[in-house]
Amino acid sequence: PKFGKGLLNIVGQDSTWSMNFSARVQLLSGSTWFIEDDNFEYDRTNTLIRRSRLKFKGHLFNPKVTYKMEFGLSNRDMGGASAFTNNAPRFIMDAVLKWNFYENFELWAGQTKLPGNIERVISSGDLQLVDRSVVNSRFNIDRDMGVQLRHHITLGNSFLIREKIALSQGEGRNVTTGNLGGHQYTGRLEVLPFGKFANKGDYRGAALDRQETPKLMVAATYDMNKDAVRTRSNMGSYMETDYGFHQTDINTFFADMMFKYKGFSFMGEYAKRTADDPVATNLDGTATGDVVWVGDGLNLMSGYLFKNNYEVTGRYSNVTLDESITGIGEENQYTLGLSKYFVGHKLKLQTDVTLLDFDASPDRLQWRLQLDFHF
Amino acid sequence: PKFGKGLLNIVGQDSTWSMNFSARVQLLSGSTWFIEDDNFEYDRTNTLIRRSRLKFKGHLFNPKVTYKMEFGLSNRDMGGASAFTNNAPRFIMDAVLKWNFYENFELWAGQTKLPGNIERVISSGDLQLVDRSVVNSRFNIDRDMGVQLRHHITLGNSFLIREKIALSQGEGRNVTTGNLGGHQYTGRLEVLPFGKFANKGDYRGAALDRQETPKLMVAATYDMNKDAVRTRSNMGSYMETDYGFHQTDINTFFADMMFKYKGFSFMGEYAKRTADDPVATNLDGTATGDVVWVGDGLNLMSGYLFKNNYEVTGRYSNVTLDESITGIGEENQYTLGLSKYFVGHKLKLQTDVTLLDFDASPDRLQWRLQLDFHF
Amino acid sequence: PKFGKGLLNIVGQDSTWSMNFSARVQLLSGSTWFIEDDNFEYDRTNTLIRRSRLKFKGHLFNPKVTYKMEFGLSNRDMGGASAFTNNAPRFIMDAVLKWNFYENFELWAGQTKLPGNIERVISSGDLQLVDRSVVNSRFNIDRDMGVQLRHHITLGNSFLIREKIALSQGEGRNVTTGNLGGHQYTGRLEVLPFGKFANKGDYRGAALDRQETPKLMVAATYDMNKDAVRTRSNMGSYMETDYGFHQTDINTFFADMMFKYKGFSFMGEYAKRTADDPVATNLDGTATGDVVWVGDGLNLMSGYLFKNNYEVTGRYSNVTLDESITGIGEENQYTLGLSKYFVGHKLKLQTDVTLLDFDASPDRLQWRLQLDFHF
């Protein structure tokens, strides 16, 4: 294959299976400064292998049965070992089988991303800035084990509707100790009034696909994690109490959109999380200190890609956690990024500067530089 | 290669080496209920990536020198990190070199399965039910580092005898802290009076190989772990005391058999473990709480494979630990399983129901569903 | 490819990239005895998978942009998980991009070995004895994240000079928590008066490359880790105090040489480490117990490779830590090794015997046997 199209592209005898194997690495260096009274005070620098992934995908047995396996090899990828993950690193990102069993219907089984907010579902290798926003890190619903049913329908010439529903264990990825509390239910509806984006541009950052006509996706996700035991639904700390786990229904709602036309792109997201009983308490009613991260957030990002494959991108992100519950106030982030795509997302150099404006602590300035190479 | 025969099948220049690379994933969901006074009370569900493996095998330098490397990537595979494993996950399953140095003699060096009970040595990808029995989990002798000498001889037309002896470190797999106590010695004798099973059917679950004439293997293993320091020989907890490790000779004995004819299969195993001094004590003679799991077990399994590759399997397992030492009474398990082999063991869906009958605690009912795909 | 030349050798469409994939395993067994009053008392044996590696290298986008990725899979390779590595195993050894941007200049970015002492930079798969010396384990500067600039120039016909400078984070490999204290600066100068070694023999142990004319490399490295917080520069324990980390400038100096002619090889190394303030203290001035390993060492090794590819090697290693600071006295090691190279370093059996002569504790005798196979 060509560079960026995977390292191996194998088709088995009699076409009984196929496999595309690819790898990628992200090298990141980031520095921060505190801003106090218009003075900049150097805080720290972190240089690391941000991500290192191996990816296998293809079909097996039958062209209608496809699979995806992705493994994370960097220390950032694999962290989160705990008694809930057999005290082992979380090496497996995705391990999912997809079966197109009837017309436009597809059944998925295994561990993969839930149909959550668009920023999360876009691969970390296809981002428009160095990393996802703070709105995503507070509210996203990540990966889980379970089944998904996906369907799409085209009305008229091009008006496209996609429906995605998921039933999951609700504990997050790579958990070996099984279900605690209840399960997790997710539904997502996507409307693309002007038809499909060329080159899967709706789920890829930056306007590298240079849509020839305006393309729009408007979507909403509703997710309910019944009797959840973690502070961010299927992620975050486990809410342990003196009688076991605090359990509460956690609801997460996303509305998001993607618009692209030629070199221009715009992505917007609104997120909101609520919980029936967000404060974990012991038997005597005292708070344990763990609370569900309830609140809402807004994320707006827009970029313009020049003919020479340089891109300028701006992003505004706001997160407002419920201060009376979480004790954390409002947070605003303003980011300006510059990317050079040597070979699309497969070989790129990205840099950005972010002003982090916190209610309760000094502001900070962050500068990041990232090199990506994907085979 | 065809589906199920590996992803890559490479032969080096001048045939100086070869490699077959394959991968497999098992997705498992299991639920249990307590049974009290004929009422079923839901206990819990566990959905997980049960196994995820990469396997490399082939020859190197010379066709008589072969190797096998297998890596476990799921959190269930990799668990067991401790100071004895350099606080790192136990990623490597097998890393073994095999040298056919003379006629029917083969010398193995490295880490791999010991020649223990048949149920253990059958690959977890070739099982007839969703998982191995409780007899295996209590008594098997798993993998270890060391050398093995293997030989086979045919008497008359087809009467086949195989001898396998192993000298091992005796501490289990992926240990970096070396030998504690003494070494482990294993011998196994296998008698196949009607000759070799077609398609290696003696070491594969289910009658997918449909033997045309009746085939039988009867075998016995004797294993002695000299001055062992773990509660299940080379597995289980380390028996730490206030003066160091409790050391005792642990003996494990297996007698097992496999019979297959057309769609019918039967596997039987008897296991027995003894120890010279099964109770770990401190200097002052008080028990530390760690004891060797001494006792015996019986495992009987039979299945019939229909022409459409559906199989019905029944299993009875009994484990009787020595209650005066272990404090654990008798355990009986009755399992009924149904499997559909789409492409043999390479793409299959298996389900089973087990009644778990404990002496000392309420009975439980377990239902499991597993999807396997192997390239 | 042929045996030992990698498992896969792929060139992408239009030669836009290439990849060579290789794997290797080292199986090691070592035993030690205490020597007291001319009696040998058996101490212990350790049999393990010493190393297990996967390696990817090639070019991407452009023949002048090359990469190397190496992963360590054995428990010995992956150890060192801590809060500083996201509590995950240290799976990635190398992940580095190299860009030959102008004539003889090359820029490296990512994680890889620093240009330290020659014994360290020689791959663990290309060693002349079973393992590196005690001088290396006390003083080497290992791997780090950062950038390196490399240049070489030939004067006259063959007089070759190489310059290597590195700017690194200074915390060691696979760290996710970023920079503590200052950065690390390394410079190395190599002089090869008789020109390049054939077959990269300067960075490969043993005289398997059988240089037809005498070849010599003389080199020196100076490394400064500004405000370092670990006891061995970018390795060793973190020097935590009651007010944070103890920070001190740590300097490491190496002078080393390699000489080869036909079957003969000689390698010599001198190492010296100093620190501005080697003793970590709490606010009240009491020592925390952590000290920088200051001192010096000498390592001399010579071998002769016979026509039948058997090699005899001798090594003398001396480490003299500053006893007043470290409390550790002088250590001498005398090693005699025998190697059989079946297919160069790619399939070899090595054994050695070492006398370990400590100032402060009883002497020990160590015997090791190692089997290497590399594809």
mmCIF file of N, CA and C in Angstrom, chain B residues 269-303:
data_model
loop_
_atom_site.group_PDB
_atom_site.id
_atom_site.type_symbol
_atom_site.label_atom_id
_atom_site.label_comp_id
_atom_site.label_asym_id
_atom_site.label_seq_id
_atom_site.Cartn_x
_atom_site.Cartn_y
_atom_site.Cartn_z
ATOM 1 N N GLU B 269 -10.795 -37.240 33.267
ATOM 2 C CA GLU B 269 -9.584 -36.861 34.009
ATOM 3 C C GLU B 269 -9.761 -37.137 35.491
ATOM 4 N N TYR B 270 -8.728 -37.682 36.083
ATOM 5 C CA TYR B 270 -8.671 -37.770 37.534
ATOM 6 C C TYR B 270 -7.411 -37.029 37.973
ATOM 7 N N ALA B 271 -7.509 -36.213 39.020
ATOM 8 C CA ALA B 271 -6.370 -35.436 39.508
ATOM 9 C C ALA B 271 -6.247 -35.605 41.012
ATOM 10 N N LYS B 272 -5.028 -35.657 41.501
ATOM 11 C CA LYS B 272 -4.816 -35.771 42.941
ATOM 12 C C LYS B 272 -3.566 -34.985 43.325
ATOM 13 N N ARG B 273 -3.688 -34.171 44.379
ATOM 14 C CA ARG B 273 -2.528 -33.404 44.858
ATOM 15 C C ARG B 273 -2.281 -33.691 46.336
ATOM 16 N N THR B 274 -1.016 -33.954 46.662
ATOM 17 C CA THR B 274 -0.627 -34.140 48.058
ATOM 18 C C THR B 274 0.584 -33.259 48.355
ATOM 19 N N ALA B 275 0.846 -33.051 49.624
ATOM 20 C CA ALA B 275 2.018 -32.278 50.035
ATOM 21 C C ALA B 275 2.547 -32.862 51.329
ATOM 22 N N ASP B 276 3.863 -32.831 51.478
ATOM 23 C CA ASP B 276 4.470 -33.371 52.685
ATOM 24 C C ASP B 276 4.005 -32.614 53.914
ATOM 25 N N ASP B 277 3.909 -31.333 53.784
ATOM 26 C CA ASP B 277 3.593 -30.481 54.929
ATOM 27 C C ASP B 277 2.726 -29.338 54.416
ATOM 28 N N PRO B 278 1.417 -29.590 54.248
ATOM 29 C CA PRO B 278 0.566 -28.652 53.513
ATOM 30 C C PRO B 278 0.254 -27.351 54.242
ATOM 31 N N VAL B 279 0.517 -27.283 55.542
ATOM 32 C CA VAL B 279 0.116 -26.086 56.294
ATOM 33 C C VAL B 279 1.337 -25.213 56.578
ATOM 34 N N ALA B 280 1.306 -23.964 56.062
ATOM 35 C CA ALA B 280 2.411 -23.033 56.307
ATOM 36 C C ALA B 280 2.302 -22.490 57.718
ATOM 37 N N THR B 281 3.430 -22.527 58.438
ATOM 38 C CA THR B 281 3.416 -22.045 59.820
ATOM 39 C C THR B 281 4.573 -21.095 60.058
ATOM 40 N N ASN B 282 4.378 -20.205 61.027
ATOM 41 C CA ASN B 282 5.446 -19.308 61.459
ATOM 42 C C ASN B 282 6.382 -20.053 62.401
ATOM 43 N N LEU B 283 7.413 -19.377 62.843
ATOM 44 C CA LEU B 283 8.417 -19.989 63.707
ATOM 45 C C LEU B 283 7.806 -20.569 64.982
ATOM 46 N N ASP B 284 6.790 -19.869 65.494
ATOM 47 C CA ASP B 284 6.191 -20.340 66.741
ATOM 48 C C ASP B 284 5.124 -21.416 66.494
ATOM 49 N N GLY B 285 5.007 -21.900 65.284
ATOM 50 C CA GLY B 285 4.099 -23.004 65.004
ATOM 51 C C GLY B 285 2.672 -22.597 64.662
ATOM 52 N N THR B 286 2.351 -21.304 64.747
ATOM 53 C CA THR B 286 1.000 -20.874 64.369
ATOM 54 C C THR B 286 0.867 -20.870 62.847
ATOM 55 N N ALA B 287 -0.323 -21.233 62.371
ATOM 56 C CA ALA B 287 -0.570 -21.287 60.933
ATOM 57 C C ALA B 287 -0.629 -19.873 60.365
ATOM 58 N N THR B 288 -0.047 -19.679 59.169
ATOM 59 C CA THR B 288 -0.071 -18.353 58.527
ATOM 60 C C THR B 288 -1.385 -18.118 57.801
ATOM 61 N N GLY B 289 -2.133 -19.185 57.551
ATOM 62 C CA GLY B 289 -3.351 -19.052 56.771
ATOM 63 C C GLY B 289 -3.203 -19.638 55.379
ATOM 64 N N ASP B 290 -1.964 -19.713 54.874
ATOM 65 C CA ASP B 290 -1.748 -20.333 53.562
ATOM 66 C C ASP B 290 -1.620 -21.848 53.719
ATOM 67 N N VAL B 291 -2.340 -22.565 52.880
ATOM 68 C CA VAL B 291 -2.195 -24.026 52.860
ATOM 69 C C VAL B 291 -2.144 -24.505 51.417
ATOM 70 N N VAL B 292 -1.461 -25.602 51.202
ATOM 71 C CA VAL B 292 -1.456 -26.215 49.875
ATOM 72 C C VAL B 292 -2.849 -26.795 49.604
ATOM 73 N N TRP B 293 -3.334 -26.617 48.391
ATOM 74 C CA TRP B 293 -4.651 -27.116 48.025
ATOM 75 C C TRP B 293 -4.569 -28.610 47.750
ATOM 76 N N VAL B 294 -4.585 -29.408 48.788
ATOM 77 C CA VAL B 294 -4.500 -30.855 48.614
ATOM 78 C C VAL B 294 -5.905 -31.437 48.484
ATOM 79 N N GLY B 295 -6.010 -32.531 47.739
ATOM 80 C CA GLY B 295 -7.306 -33.148 47.521
ATOM 81 C C GLY B 295 -7.322 -33.826 46.170
ATOM 82 N N ASP B 296 -8.526 -34.223 45.710
ATOM 83 C CA ASP B 296 -8.577 -34.821 44.384
ATOM 84 C C ASP B 296 -9.806 -34.355 43.614
ATOM 85 N N GLY B 297 -9.849 -34.722 42.342
ATOM 86 C CA GLY B 297 -10.928 -34.254 41.484
ATOM 87 C C GLY B 297 -11.178 -35.217 40.343
ATOM 88 N N LEU B 298 -12.404 -35.183 39.844
ATOM 89 C CA LEU B 298 -12.790 -36.036 38.729
ATOM 90 C C LEU B 298 -13.554 -35.185 37.722
ATOM 91 N N ASN B 299 -13.249 -35.364 36.454
ATOM 92 C CA ASN B 299 -13.854 -34.555 35.409
ATOM 93 C C ASN B 299 -14.228 -35.471 34.250
ATOM 94 N N LEU B 300 -15.527 -35.511 33.894
ATOM 95 C CA LEU B 300 -15.993 -36.368 32.798
ATOM 96 C C LEU B 300 -16.761 -35.496 31.821
ATOM 97 N N MET B 301 -16.415 -35.587 30.561
ATOM 98 C CA MET B 301 -17.075 -34.737 29.569
ATOM 99 C C MET B 301 -17.344 -35.550 28.314
ATOM 100 N N SER B 302 -18.534 -35.385 27.741
ATOM 101 C CA SER B 302 -18.851 -36.108 26.522
ATOM 102 C C SER B 302 -19.697 -35.225 25.624
ATOM 103 N N GLY B 303 -19.470 -35.346 24.307
ATOM 104 C CA GLY B 303 -20.222 -34.503 23.386
ATOM 105 C C GLY B 303 -20.563 -35.255 22.119
#
